[in-house]
mmCIF file of C-alpha atoms in Angstrom:
data_model
loop_
_atom_site.group_PDB
_atom_site.id
_atom_site.type_symbol
_atom_site.label_atom_id
_atom_site.label_comp_id
_atom_site.label_asym_id
_atom_site.label_seq_id
_atom_site.Cartn_x
_atom_site.Cartn_y
_atom_site.Cartn_z
ATOM 1 C CA MET R 722 -58.790 -14.056 -73.323
ATOM 2 C CA ARG R 723 -56.986 -13.936 -70.064
ATOM 3 C CA MET R 724 -57.588 -10.806 -68.052
ATOM 4 C CA LEU R 725 -55.078 -8.922 -65.994
ATOM 5 C CA ASN R 726 -55.045 -6.034 -63.730
ATOM 6 C CA LEU R 727 -51.928 -3.821 -63.800
ATOM 7 C CA ALA R 728 -50.151 -2.379 -60.684
ATOM 8 C CA LEU R 729 -47.373 -0.011 -61.860
ATOM 9 C CA GLN R 730 -44.638 1.331 -59.548
ATOM 10 C CA GLY R 731 -43.056 4.777 -59.601
ATOM 11 C CA GLY R 732 -39.426 5.140 -60.363
ATOM 12 C CA GLY R 733 -38.813 8.350 -62.430
ATOM 13 C CA SER R 734 -37.251 7.714 -65.858
ATOM 14 C CA HIS R 735 -36.798 4.015 -64.868
ATOM 15 C CA GLY R 736 -40.473 3.965 -65.733
ATOM 16 C CA ALA R 737 -39.367 3.456 -69.296
ATOM 17 C CA PHE R 738 -38.798 -0.359 -68.231
ATOM 18 C CA THR R 739 -42.340 -0.325 -67.516
ATOM 19 C CA TRP R 740 -43.256 1.165 -70.820
ATOM 20 C CA GLY R 741 -41.410 -1.768 -72.308
ATOM 21 C CA VAL R 742 -43.447 -4.220 -70.255
ATOM 22 C CA LEU R 743 -46.685 -2.775 -71.311
ATOM 23 C CA ASP R 744 -45.767 -2.645 -75.000
ATOM 24 C CA ALA R 745 -44.926 -6.436 -74.986
ATOM 25 C CA LEU R 746 -48.318 -6.972 -73.075
ATOM 26 C CA LEU R 747 -50.305 -4.980 -75.601
ATOM 27 C CA GLN R 748 -48.896 -6.877 -78.466
ATOM 28 C CA ASP R 749 -50.217 -10.164 -76.975
ATOM 29 C CA GLU R 750 -53.862 -10.621 -78.015
ATOM 30 C CA ARG R 751 -54.319 -13.421 -75.553
ATOM 31 C CA LEU R 752 -54.292 -10.760 -72.884
ATOM 32 C CA GLY R 753 -56.861 -8.156 -71.793
ATOM 33 C CA VAL R 754 -56.734 -5.516 -69.091
ATOM 34 C CA GLU R 755 -59.456 -4.510 -66.732
ATOM 35 C CA GLY R 756 -57.756 -1.977 -64.277
ATOM 36 C CA ILE R 757 -54.492 -0.205 -63.907
ATOM 37 C CA SER R 758 -53.121 1.231 -60.811
ATOM 38 C CA GLY R 759 -50.199 3.523 -60.880
ATOM 39 C CA THR R 760 -48.002 5.943 -58.887
ATOM 40 C CA SER R 761 -45.749 8.655 -59.983
ATOM 41 C CA ALA R 762 -44.077 7.274 -63.263
ATOM 42 C CA GLY R 763 -46.502 4.602 -62.944
ATOM 43 C CA ALA R 764 -49.409 6.822 -62.983
ATOM 44 C CA LEU R 765 -47.994 8.502 -66.089
ATOM 45 C CA ASN R 766 -47.739 5.077 -67.878
ATOM 46 C CA ALA R 767 -51.217 4.260 -66.643
ATOM 47 C CA VAL R 768 -52.887 7.416 -68.156
ATOM 48 C CA ALA R 769 -50.910 7.103 -71.336
ATOM 49 C CA LEU R 770 -52.078 3.535 -71.935
ATOM 50 C CA ALA R 771 -55.607 4.410 -71.066
ATOM 51 C CA SER R 772 -55.663 7.613 -73.097
ATOM 52 C CA GLY R 773 -54.280 5.931 -76.143
ATOM 53 C CA TRP R 774 -56.660 2.773 -75.907
ATOM 54 C CA ALA R 775 -59.793 5.005 -75.278
ATOM 55 C CA THR R 776 -59.028 7.564 -78.113
ATOM 56 C CA ALA R 777 -58.335 4.878 -80.641
ATOM 57 C CA GLN R 778 -61.358 2.831 -79.727
ATOM 58 C CA ALA R 779 -63.689 5.835 -80.041
ATOM 59 C CA GLN R 780 -62.276 6.386 -83.391
ATOM 60 C CA GLY R 781 -62.917 2.995 -84.584
ATOM 61 C CA GLN R 782 -59.238 2.066 -84.575
ATOM 62 C CA ASP R 783 -57.179 -0.793 -82.881
ATOM 63 C CA PRO R 784 -57.028 0.104 -79.145
ATOM 64 C CA ARG R 785 -53.976 -1.911 -78.472
ATOM 65 C CA GLU R 786 -52.055 -0.006 -81.089
ATOM 66 C CA GLY R 787 -53.441 3.237 -79.972
ATOM 67 C CA ALA R 788 -52.270 2.545 -76.462
ATOM 68 C CA ARG R 789 -48.782 1.541 -77.781
ATOM 69 C CA GLU R 790 -48.411 4.664 -79.878
ATOM 70 C CA LYS R 791 -49.372 6.893 -76.996
ATOM 71 C CA LEU R 792 -47.033 5.230 -74.719
ATOM 72 C CA ALA R 793 -44.247 5.785 -77.191
ATOM 73 C CA ALA R 794 -45.265 9.400 -77.771
ATOM 74 C CA VAL R 795 -44.930 10.234 -74.144
ATOM 75 C CA TRP R 796 -41.640 8.639 -73.552
ATOM 76 C CA HIS R 797 -40.207 10.082 -76.772
ATOM 77 C CA ARG R 798 -41.184 13.452 -75.406
ATOM 78 C CA VAL R 799 -39.545 12.614 -71.972
ATOM 79 C CA SER R 800 -36.361 11.772 -73.729
ATOM 80 C CA GLY R 801 -36.600 14.913 -75.901
ATOM 81 C CA LEU R 802 -36.593 17.020 -72.757
ATOM 82 C CA GLY R 803 -32.918 16.243 -72.366
ATOM 83 C CA SER R 804 -31.929 18.265 -75.536
ATOM 84 C CA LEU R 805 -33.303 21.421 -74.066
ATOM 85 C CA GLY R 806 -31.326 24.284 -72.745
ATOM 86 C CA THR R 807 -29.351 24.273 -69.360
ATOM 87 C CA LEU R 808 -32.081 25.690 -67.154
ATOM 88 C CA GLN R 809 -34.661 23.232 -68.750
ATOM 89 C CA GLN R 810 -32.244 20.273 -68.391
ATOM 90 C CA GLN R 811 -31.699 21.121 -64.684
ATOM 91 C CA PHE R 812 -35.614 20.902 -64.109
ATOM 92 C CA MET R 813 -35.732 17.604 -66.181
ATOM 93 C CA ARG R 814 -33.273 16.191 -63.927
ATOM 94 C CA MET R 815 -35.443 17.063 -61.053
ATOM 95 C CA LEU R 816 -38.361 15.179 -62.703
ATOM 96 C CA TRP R 817 -39.305 12.328 -60.406
ATOM 97 C CA GLY R 818 -36.379 12.694 -58.192
ATOM 98 C CA GLY R 819 -33.311 13.534 -60.351
ATOM 99 C CA LEU R 820 -30.919 16.196 -58.915
ATOM 100 C CA PRO R 821 -28.937 18.988 -60.607
ATOM 101 C CA PRO R 822 -25.211 18.983 -59.873
ATOM 102 C CA GLU R 823 -25.425 21.625 -57.355
ATOM 103 C CA MET R 824 -28.042 19.802 -55.466
ATOM 104 C CA SER R 825 -26.170 16.556 -54.736
ATOM 105 C CA PRO R 826 -27.776 14.048 -52.329
ATOM 106 C CA ALA R 827 -25.174 15.073 -49.488
ATOM 107 C CA THR R 828 -25.790 18.652 -50.037
ATOM 108 C CA MET R 829 -29.656 18.538 -50.221
ATOM 109 C CA MET R 830 -29.629 16.135 -47.227
ATOM 110 C CA GLY R 831 -27.514 18.607 -45.056
ATOM 111 C CA ASN R 832 -29.565 21.620 -46.268
ATOM 112 C CA ALA R 833 -32.896 19.770 -45.532
ATOM 113 C CA TRP R 834 -31.828 18.969 -41.960
ATOM 114 C CA ARG R 835 -30.865 22.505 -41.335
ATOM 115 C CA GLY R 836 -34.006 23.668 -42.789
ATOM 116 C CA MET R 837 -32.258 25.921 -45.251
ATOM 117 C CA VAL R 838 -34.016 24.817 -48.574
ATOM 118 C CA SER R 839 -37.572 24.249 -49.506
ATOM 119 C CA PRO R 840 -38.876 23.982 -53.092
ATOM 120 C CA TYR R 841 -40.782 27.227 -52.326
ATOM 121 C CA GLN R 842 -37.435 28.830 -52.089
ATOM 122 C CA SER R 843 -35.400 26.703 -54.692
ATOM 123 C CA ASN R 844 -38.216 26.449 -57.210
ATOM 124 C CA PRO R 845 -40.491 29.537 -56.656
ATOM 125 C CA LEU R 846 -42.120 29.450 -60.090
ATOM 126 C CA ASP R 847 -43.116 25.716 -59.394
ATOM 127 C CA ILE R 848 -41.519 24.641 -62.889
ATOM 128 C CA ASN R 849 -42.361 21.141 -63.513
ATOM 129 C CA PRO R 850 -41.720 19.781 -67.143
ATOM 130 C CA LEU R 851 -44.441 17.043 -66.464
ATOM 131 C CA ARG R 852 -47.282 19.681 -66.463
ATOM 132 C CA ASP R 853 -47.233 20.483 -70.306
ATOM 133 C CA LEU R 854 -46.629 16.985 -71.268
ATOM 134 C CA LEU R 855 -49.590 15.756 -69.493
ATOM 135 C CA GLU R 856 -51.896 18.649 -70.734
ATOM 136 C CA GLN R 857 -50.884 18.004 -74.298
ATOM 137 C CA GLU R 858 -50.648 14.250 -74.625
ATOM 138 C CA ILE R 859 -53.240 12.825 -72.326
ATOM 139 C CA ASP R 860 -56.983 12.986 -73.128
ATOM 140 C CA PHE R 861 -58.365 12.581 -69.584
ATOM 141 C CA ARG R 862 -62.022 13.045 -70.795
ATOM 142 C CA ALA R 863 -61.609 9.961 -73.099
ATOM 143 C CA ILE R 864 -60.338 7.921 -70.030
ATOM 144 C CA ALA R 865 -63.307 9.135 -67.921
ATOM 145 C CA ASN R 866 -65.803 8.233 -70.783
ATOM 146 C CA HIS R 867 -64.239 4.797 -71.181
ATOM 147 C CA ALA R 868 -66.081 2.247 -68.805
ATOM 148 C CA GLU R 869 -64.260 -0.834 -69.797
ATOM 149 C CA LEU R 870 -60.825 0.244 -68.452
ATOM 150 C CA LYS R 871 -60.587 1.439 -64.877
ATOM 151 C CA VAL R 872 -57.622 3.667 -64.025
ATOM 152 C CA PHE R 873 -56.450 4.486 -60.473
ATOM 153 C CA VAL R 874 -53.921 7.164 -59.619
ATOM 154 C CA THR R 875 -52.619 7.550 -55.952
ATOM 155 C CA ALA R 876 -51.140 10.580 -54.196
ATOM 156 C CA THR R 877 -50.563 11.272 -50.627
ATOM 157 C CA HIS R 878 -52.604 13.791 -48.746
ATOM 158 C CA VAL R 879 -50.127 16.041 -46.962
ATOM 159 C CA THR R 880 -51.808 16.685 -43.736
ATOM 160 C CA SER R 881 -53.403 13.442 -42.936
ATOM 161 C CA GLY R 882 -50.855 11.215 -44.646
ATOM 162 C CA LYS R 883 -53.480 8.960 -46.267
ATOM 163 C CA ALA R 884 -53.369 7.549 -49.695
ATOM 164 C CA VAL R 885 -55.978 9.332 -51.957
ATOM 165 C CA VAL R 886 -56.939 7.317 -55.059
ATOM 166 C CA PHE R 887 -58.239 9.508 -58.115
ATOM 167 C CA THR R 888 -60.284 7.866 -60.640
ATOM 168 C CA GLY R 889 -63.091 8.474 -63.182
ATOM 169 C CA ARG R 890 -63.866 12.133 -63.565
ATOM 170 C CA GLN R 891 -61.773 13.091 -60.813
ATOM 171 C CA LEU R 892 -58.534 11.927 -62.598
ATOM 172 C CA ASP R 893 -56.803 14.670 -64.371
ATOM 173 C CA ALA R 894 -53.452 16.133 -64.958
ATOM 174 C CA ARG R 895 -53.290 17.626 -61.451
ATOM 175 C CA ALA R 896 -53.812 14.203 -59.978
ATOM 176 C CA VAL R 897 -50.964 12.737 -61.941
ATOM 177 C CA LEU R 898 -48.828 15.826 -60.937
ATOM 178 C CA ALA R 899 -49.554 15.186 -57.295
ATOM 179 C CA SER R 900 -48.898 11.481 -57.652
ATOM 180 C CA ALA R 901 -45.206 12.464 -58.952
ATOM 181 C CA CYS R 902 -44.764 15.403 -56.514
ATOM 182 C CA LEU R 903 -41.561 14.908 -54.510
ATOM 183 C CA PRO R 904 -41.746 17.447 -51.720
ATOM 184 C CA THR R 905 -38.097 18.360 -51.595
ATOM 185 C CA LEU R 906 -38.246 19.372 -55.180
ATOM 186 C CA PHE R 907 -41.864 20.592 -55.974
ATOM 187 C CA GLN R 908 -44.333 22.637 -54.021
ATOM 188 C CA ALA R 909 -47.392 20.494 -53.106
ATOM 189 C CA VAL R 910 -50.078 20.075 -55.724
ATOM 190 C CA GLU R 911 -53.346 21.693 -54.473
ATOM 191 C CA ILE R 912 -56.600 20.014 -55.482
ATOM 192 C CA ASP R 913 -59.947 21.436 -54.326
ATOM 193 C CA GLY R 914 -58.168 23.023 -51.426
ATOM 194 C CA GLN R 915 -56.201 20.015 -50.373
ATOM 195 C CA GLN R 916 -52.439 19.569 -50.666
ATOM 196 C CA TYR R 917 -51.080 16.410 -52.056
ATOM 197 C CA TRP R 918 -47.448 14.894 -52.409
ATOM 198 C CA ASP R 919 -46.036 11.889 -54.174
ATOM 199 C CA GLY R 920 -48.120 8.813 -54.014
ATOM 200 C CA GLY R 921 -45.144 6.579 -53.239
ATOM 201 C CA TYR R 922 -45.130 7.567 -49.614
ATOM 202 C CA SER R 923 -48.412 5.992 -49.027
ATOM 203 C CA ALA R 924 -49.154 3.403 -51.830
ATOM 204 C CA ASN R 925 -46.580 2.396 -54.469
ATOM 205 C CA PRO R 926 -48.605 1.333 -56.083
ATOM 206 C CA ALA R 927 -52.255 1.003 -54.510
ATOM 207 C CA LEU R 928 -53.357 -2.693 -54.873
ATOM 208 C CA SER R 929 -56.693 -2.327 -52.941
ATOM 209 C CA PRO R 930 -58.572 -0.525 -55.818
ATOM 210 C CA LEU R 931 -57.627 -3.394 -58.223
ATOM 211 C CA VAL R 932 -58.752 -5.946 -55.472
ATOM 212 C CA ARG R 933 -61.991 -4.157 -54.554
ATOM 213 C CA GLY R 934 -63.017 -2.448 -57.754
ATOM 214 C CA CYS R 935 -62.244 -5.073 -60.468
ATOM 215 C CA ARG R 936 -63.639 -8.518 -60.983
ATOM 216 C CA THR R 937 -60.406 -9.923 -62.235
ATOM 217 C CA SER R 938 -58.449 -11.831 -59.632
ATOM 218 C CA ASP R 939 -54.995 -11.670 -61.218
ATOM 219 C CA VAL R 940 -52.780 -8.584 -60.471
ATOM 220 C CA LEU R 941 -49.496 -8.103 -62.448
ATOM 221 C CA LEU R 942 -47.213 -5.907 -60.480
ATOM 222 C CA VAL R 943 -44.558 -4.177 -62.480
ATOM 223 C CA GLN R 944 -41.717 -3.684 -59.779
ATOM 224 C CA ILE R 945 -38.949 -1.099 -60.563
ATOM 225 C CA ASN R 946 -37.858 -0.446 -56.853
ATOM 226 C CA PRO R 947 -35.818 -3.379 -55.482
ATOM 227 C CA VAL R 948 -37.006 -4.602 -52.008
ATOM 228 C CA SER R 949 -33.504 -6.197 -51.242
ATOM 229 C CA ARG R 950 -30.124 -5.357 -52.069
ATOM 230 C CA ALA R 951 -27.066 -7.494 -51.995
ATOM 231 C CA HIS R 952 -24.801 -5.162 -50.103
ATOM 232 C CA ALA R 953 -25.382 -2.399 -47.512
ATOM 233 C CA PRO R 954 -24.940 1.279 -48.735
ATOM 234 C CA ARG R 955 -21.827 3.040 -47.604
ATOM 235 C CA THR R 956 -21.504 6.332 -49.506
ATOM 236 C CA SER R 957 -23.891 9.313 -48.661
ATOM 237 C CA ALA R 958 -25.459 8.972 -52.214
ATOM 238 C CA GLU R 959 -26.008 5.217 -51.789
ATOM 239 C CA ILE R 960 -27.594 5.610 -48.316
ATOM 240 C CA LEU R 961 -29.816 8.242 -49.484
ATOM 241 C CA ASP R 962 -30.917 5.986 -52.480
ATOM 242 C CA ARG R 963 -31.511 3.120 -49.959
ATOM 243 C CA VAL R 964 -33.496 5.258 -47.802
ATOM 244 C CA ASN R 965 -35.785 6.305 -50.628
ATOM 245 C CA GLU R 966 -36.105 2.722 -51.718
ATOM 246 C CA LEU R 967 -37.329 1.470 -48.358
ATOM 247 C CA SER R 968 -39.741 4.546 -48.009
ATOM 248 C CA PHE R 969 -41.254 3.930 -51.278
ATOM 249 C CA ASN R 970 -41.694 0.157 -50.811
ATOM 250 C CA ALA R 971 -43.133 0.031 -47.334
ATOM 251 C CA SER R 972 -46.650 0.486 -48.475
ATOM 252 C CA LEU R 973 -46.116 -2.400 -50.958
ATOM 253 C CA LEU R 974 -44.833 -4.746 -48.339
ATOM 254 C CA THR R 975 -47.987 -4.035 -46.103
ATOM 255 C CA GLN R 976 -50.364 -4.637 -48.945
ATOM 256 C CA MET R 977 -48.710 -7.856 -50.180
ATOM 257 C CA ARG R 978 -48.733 -9.009 -46.570
ATOM 258 C CA ALA R 979 -52.420 -8.298 -46.248
ATOM 259 C CA ILE R 980 -53.101 -10.187 -49.641
ATOM 260 C CA ASP R 981 -51.248 -13.103 -48.452
ATOM 261 C CA PHE R 982 -53.102 -13.184 -45.157
ATOM 262 C CA VAL R 983 -56.600 -13.134 -46.826
ATOM 263 C CA ASN R 984 -55.406 -15.937 -49.351
ATOM 264 C CA ARG R 985 -54.478 -18.152 -46.576
ATOM 265 C CA LEU R 986 -57.678 -17.505 -44.642
ATOM 266 C CA LEU R 987 -59.548 -18.289 -47.754
ATOM 267 C CA ALA R 988 -57.558 -21.410 -48.549
ATOM 268 C CA GLU R 989 -57.947 -22.840 -45.038
ATOM 269 C CA GLY R 990 -61.679 -22.206 -45.016
ATOM 270 C CA ALA R 991 -61.467 -19.574 -42.131
ATOM 271 C CA LEU R 992 -63.009 -16.895 -44.074
ATOM 272 C CA SER R 993 -66.049 -16.815 -46.643
ATOM 273 C CA HIS R 994 -65.699 -16.293 -50.156
ATOM 274 C CA ALA R 995 -68.955 -14.315 -50.251
ATOM 275 C CA GLY R 996 -67.092 -11.418 -48.920
ATOM 276 C CA CYS R 997 -63.567 -11.747 -50.175
ATOM 277 C CA LYS R 998 -61.853 -13.187 -53.263
ATOM 278 C CA SER R 999 -58.452 -14.728 -53.553
ATOM 279 C CA VAL R 1000 -56.045 -12.627 -55.415
ATOM 280 C CA TYR R 1001 -53.433 -14.123 -57.704
ATOM 281 C CA MET R 1002 -50.315 -11.994 -57.596
ATOM 282 C CA HIS R 1003 -47.707 -11.930 -60.380
ATOM 283 C CA ARG R 1004 -44.723 -9.749 -60.809
ATOM 284 C CA VAL R 1005 -42.275 -8.459 -63.683
ATOM 285 C CA ALA R 1006 -39.391 -7.107 -61.967
ATOM 286 C CA GLY R 1007 -36.505 -4.943 -63.244
ATOM 287 C CA GLY R 1008 -33.788 -6.980 -61.505
ATOM 288 C CA ALA R 1009 -30.395 -6.943 -62.860
ATOM 289 C CA ALA R 1010 -31.537 -4.687 -65.954
ATOM 290 C CA LEU R 1011 -32.242 -1.782 -63.585
ATOM 291 C CA GLU R 1012 -29.471 -2.490 -61.109
ATOM 292 C CA ALA R 1013 -27.222 -1.594 -63.961
ATOM 293 C CA PHE R 1014 -28.341 1.860 -63.467
ATOM 294 C CA PRO R 1015 -27.865 3.991 -60.387
ATOM 295 C CA SER R 1016 -30.814 5.321 -58.702
ATOM 296 C CA SER R 1017 -29.574 8.971 -59.519
ATOM 297 C CA SER R 1018 -30.391 8.179 -63.181
ATOM 298 C CA ARG R 1019 -34.144 8.176 -62.487
ATOM 299 C CA GLY R 1020 -34.074 11.823 -63.292
ATOM 300 C CA SER R 1021 -32.096 11.472 -66.638
ATOM 301 C CA ALA R 1022 -33.642 12.082 -69.934
ATOM 302 C CA ASP R 1023 -30.806 10.177 -71.828
ATOM 303 C CA GLY R 1024 -32.509 8.772 -74.813
ATOM 304 C CA ALA R 1025 -30.142 5.761 -75.000
ATOM 305 C CA MET R 1026 -30.803 4.889 -71.429
ATOM 306 C CA ILE R 1027 -34.610 5.114 -71.929
ATOM 307 C CA ASN R 1028 -34.351 2.951 -75.086
ATOM 308 C CA ARG R 1029 -32.330 0.420 -73.250
ATOM 309 C CA LEU R 1030 -34.715 0.280 -70.346
ATOM 310 C CA PHE R 1031 -37.836 -0.119 -72.844
ATOM 311 C CA GLU R 1032 -36.049 -2.990 -74.558
ATOM 312 C CA ALA R 1033 -35.166 -4.633 -71.142
ATOM 313 C CA GLY R 1034 -38.858 -4.306 -70.102
ATOM 314 C CA ARG R 1035 -39.990 -5.913 -73.451
ATOM 315 C CA ASP R 1036 -37.513 -8.750 -72.793
ATOM 316 C CA ALA R 1037 -38.784 -9.109 -69.144
ATOM 317 C CA ALA R 1038 -42.371 -9.246 -70.149
ATOM 318 C CA HIS R 1039 -41.787 -11.841 -72.940
ATOM 319 C CA ALA R 1040 -39.759 -14.042 -70.424
ATOM 320 C CA TRP R 1041 -42.588 -13.820 -67.842
ATOM 321 C CA LEU R 1042 -45.267 -14.789 -70.438
ATOM 322 C CA ALA R 1043 -43.229 -17.706 -71.711
ATOM 323 C CA VAL R 1044 -43.124 -19.207 -68.192
ATOM 324 C CA HIS R 1045 -46.276 -17.962 -66.445
ATOM 325 C CA PHE R 1046 -49.006 -17.323 -69.015
ATOM 326 C CA GLU R 1047 -50.889 -20.564 -68.325
ATOM 327 C CA ALA R 1048 -51.050 -19.555 -64.513
ATOM 328 C CA ILE R 1049 -53.204 -16.457 -65.357
ATOM 329 C CA GLY R 1050 -56.724 -17.063 -63.851
ATOM 330 C CA ARG R 1051 -55.531 -20.060 -62.017
ATOM 331 C CA HIS R 1052 -52.992 -19.272 -59.350
ATOM 332 C CA GLY R 1053 -50.467 -16.609 -58.487
ATOM 333 C CA THR R 1054 -46.727 -16.773 -59.562
ATOM 334 C CA VAL R 1055 -45.052 -14.611 -56.704
ATOM 335 C CA ASP R 1056 -44.058 -16.354 -53.465
ATOM 336 C CA ILE R 1057 -45.253 -13.487 -51.088
ATOM 337 C CA ARG R 1058 -44.184 -15.113 -48.065
ATOM 338 C CA ARG R 1059 -40.600 -15.397 -49.264
ATOM 339 C CA ASP R 1060 -40.238 -12.061 -51.058
ATOM 340 C CA TYR R 1061 -42.370 -9.823 -48.895
ATOM 341 C CA LEU R 1062 -43.110 -11.260 -45.415
ATOM 342 C CA ASP R 1063 -40.899 -10.833 -42.266
ATOM 343 C CA ASP R 1064 -40.384 -12.706 -39.110
ATOM 344 C CA THR R 1065 -42.869 -10.964 -37.043
ATOM 345 C CA LEU R 1066 -45.907 -12.717 -39.062
ATOM 346 C CA LEU R 1067 -47.719 -14.800 -36.601
ATOM 347 C CA GLU R 1068 -49.047 -18.176 -37.612
ATOM 348 C CA LEU R 1069 -52.735 -18.518 -38.087
ATOM 349 C CA PRO R 1070 -54.581 -20.603 -35.495
ATOM 350 C CA HIS R 1071 -56.250 -23.921 -36.661
ATOM 351 C CA PRO R 1072 -59.481 -24.186 -34.679
ATOM 352 C CA ALA R 1073 -61.139 -27.591 -34.778
ATOM 353 C CA SER R 1074 -64.488 -26.228 -35.960
ATOM 354 C CA ALA R 1075 -64.208 -22.742 -37.303
ATOM 355 C CA ALA R 1076 -67.404 -20.957 -38.476
ATOM 356 C CA PRO R 1077 -66.130 -19.054 -41.723
ATOM 357 C CA ARG R 1078 -68.807 -16.417 -41.619
ATOM 358 C CA SER R 1079 -68.071 -15.468 -37.910
ATOM 359 C CA VAL R 1080 -64.343 -15.269 -38.410
ATOM 360 C CA GLY R 1081 -65.013 -13.239 -41.525
ATOM 361 C CA ARG R 1082 -67.064 -10.780 -39.692
ATOM 362 C CA GLY R 1083 -64.402 -10.368 -37.098
ATOM 363 C CA PHE R 1084 -61.572 -10.127 -39.705
ATOM 364 C CA ARG R 1085 -63.127 -7.657 -42.283
ATOM 365 C CA PRO R 1086 -62.877 -4.534 -40.262
ATOM 366 C CA TRP R 1087 -59.397 -5.057 -39.434
ATOM 367 C CA LEU R 1088 -58.602 -5.841 -43.214
ATOM 368 C CA ALA R 1089 -60.499 -2.847 -44.278
ATOM 369 C CA ARG R 1090 -58.420 -0.490 -41.927
ATOM 370 C CA LEU R 1091 -55.273 -2.169 -43.441
ATOM 371 C CA LEU R 1092 -56.130 -1.897 -47.035
ATOM 372 C CA ARG R 1093 -58.448 1.252 -46.986
ATOM 373 C CA GLN R 1094 -57.640 3.859 -49.623
ATOM 374 C CA SER R 1095 -59.470 7.283 -49.176
ATOM 375 C CA THR R 1096 -61.088 7.855 -52.604
ATOM 376 C CA HIS R 1097 -61.175 11.434 -53.667
#
């Protein structure tokens, strides 16, 4: 069996694409999963998969089918929220960043700059449709008791700006709510006296828990936020969408560059394998399938759109497996330098006689600072 770690980006209702990817992967019995790291909608997908898997296995049922069924149940509930009354639909559109009509991007941006609106004013009851869904659908105790599958959910600590990774018995509904808490729409989520916002600001998703906390070297990134665009934005809505994409991809770029740097050091013998391992990065991206939907649709609960994204995710996963399955466990399939590196990267020196261990000692503190995630 080929083992994978899964890294799931956030992106609101576009996370239905990730649901499709996961559904296809779960059907392939050649694959196993050791760890899952998710942020925002990626966190919802992560805990849904883990909850269904753990619960089914505890009951002597097929864990793969249990995970698929739970993912489907969660997303059917998300799409069902679109059939609620007017007030509920407005708050559904706010879920993971969608905006009701009276809160257009231009209006929200102007009001935000003038300090006129905050979620403590616009949403004083702190209504969040995700709360009930999590409490009713996800068995967090089963996830914590399942030792074989590791789940990591990331939120941003408001006052320090650090990424905080919730796992094990610290992972509950509040952690997932925190991971999906956009500060312009929802009040900060308080956990043990600390305030948290959307994890996308600090790690979307966090890769270091998969690198440090799992034995498996292969990491499959399900990317639903594009790194590049063919054309520069012109309208206020397009500009705001692109600003959000850049903000929520910044941490991913940093982490990918660090992984590439370590892989290069290992390949050139400048770093000891005793303290570090090569990471084989893979990616299933939404690409044209997601570009067909505007960013504003991330808050939509339209069932037809969610189903289209689900099917697109399944197709993308099948296409990736057809081309790259044999690479799992052998090498990465992502060109990190081409897709994620920039022109500021310095070429590595090539000393005539390098002592791998001494270079490793000097490098590890820097790497630790770059990849460190505070674990709550």
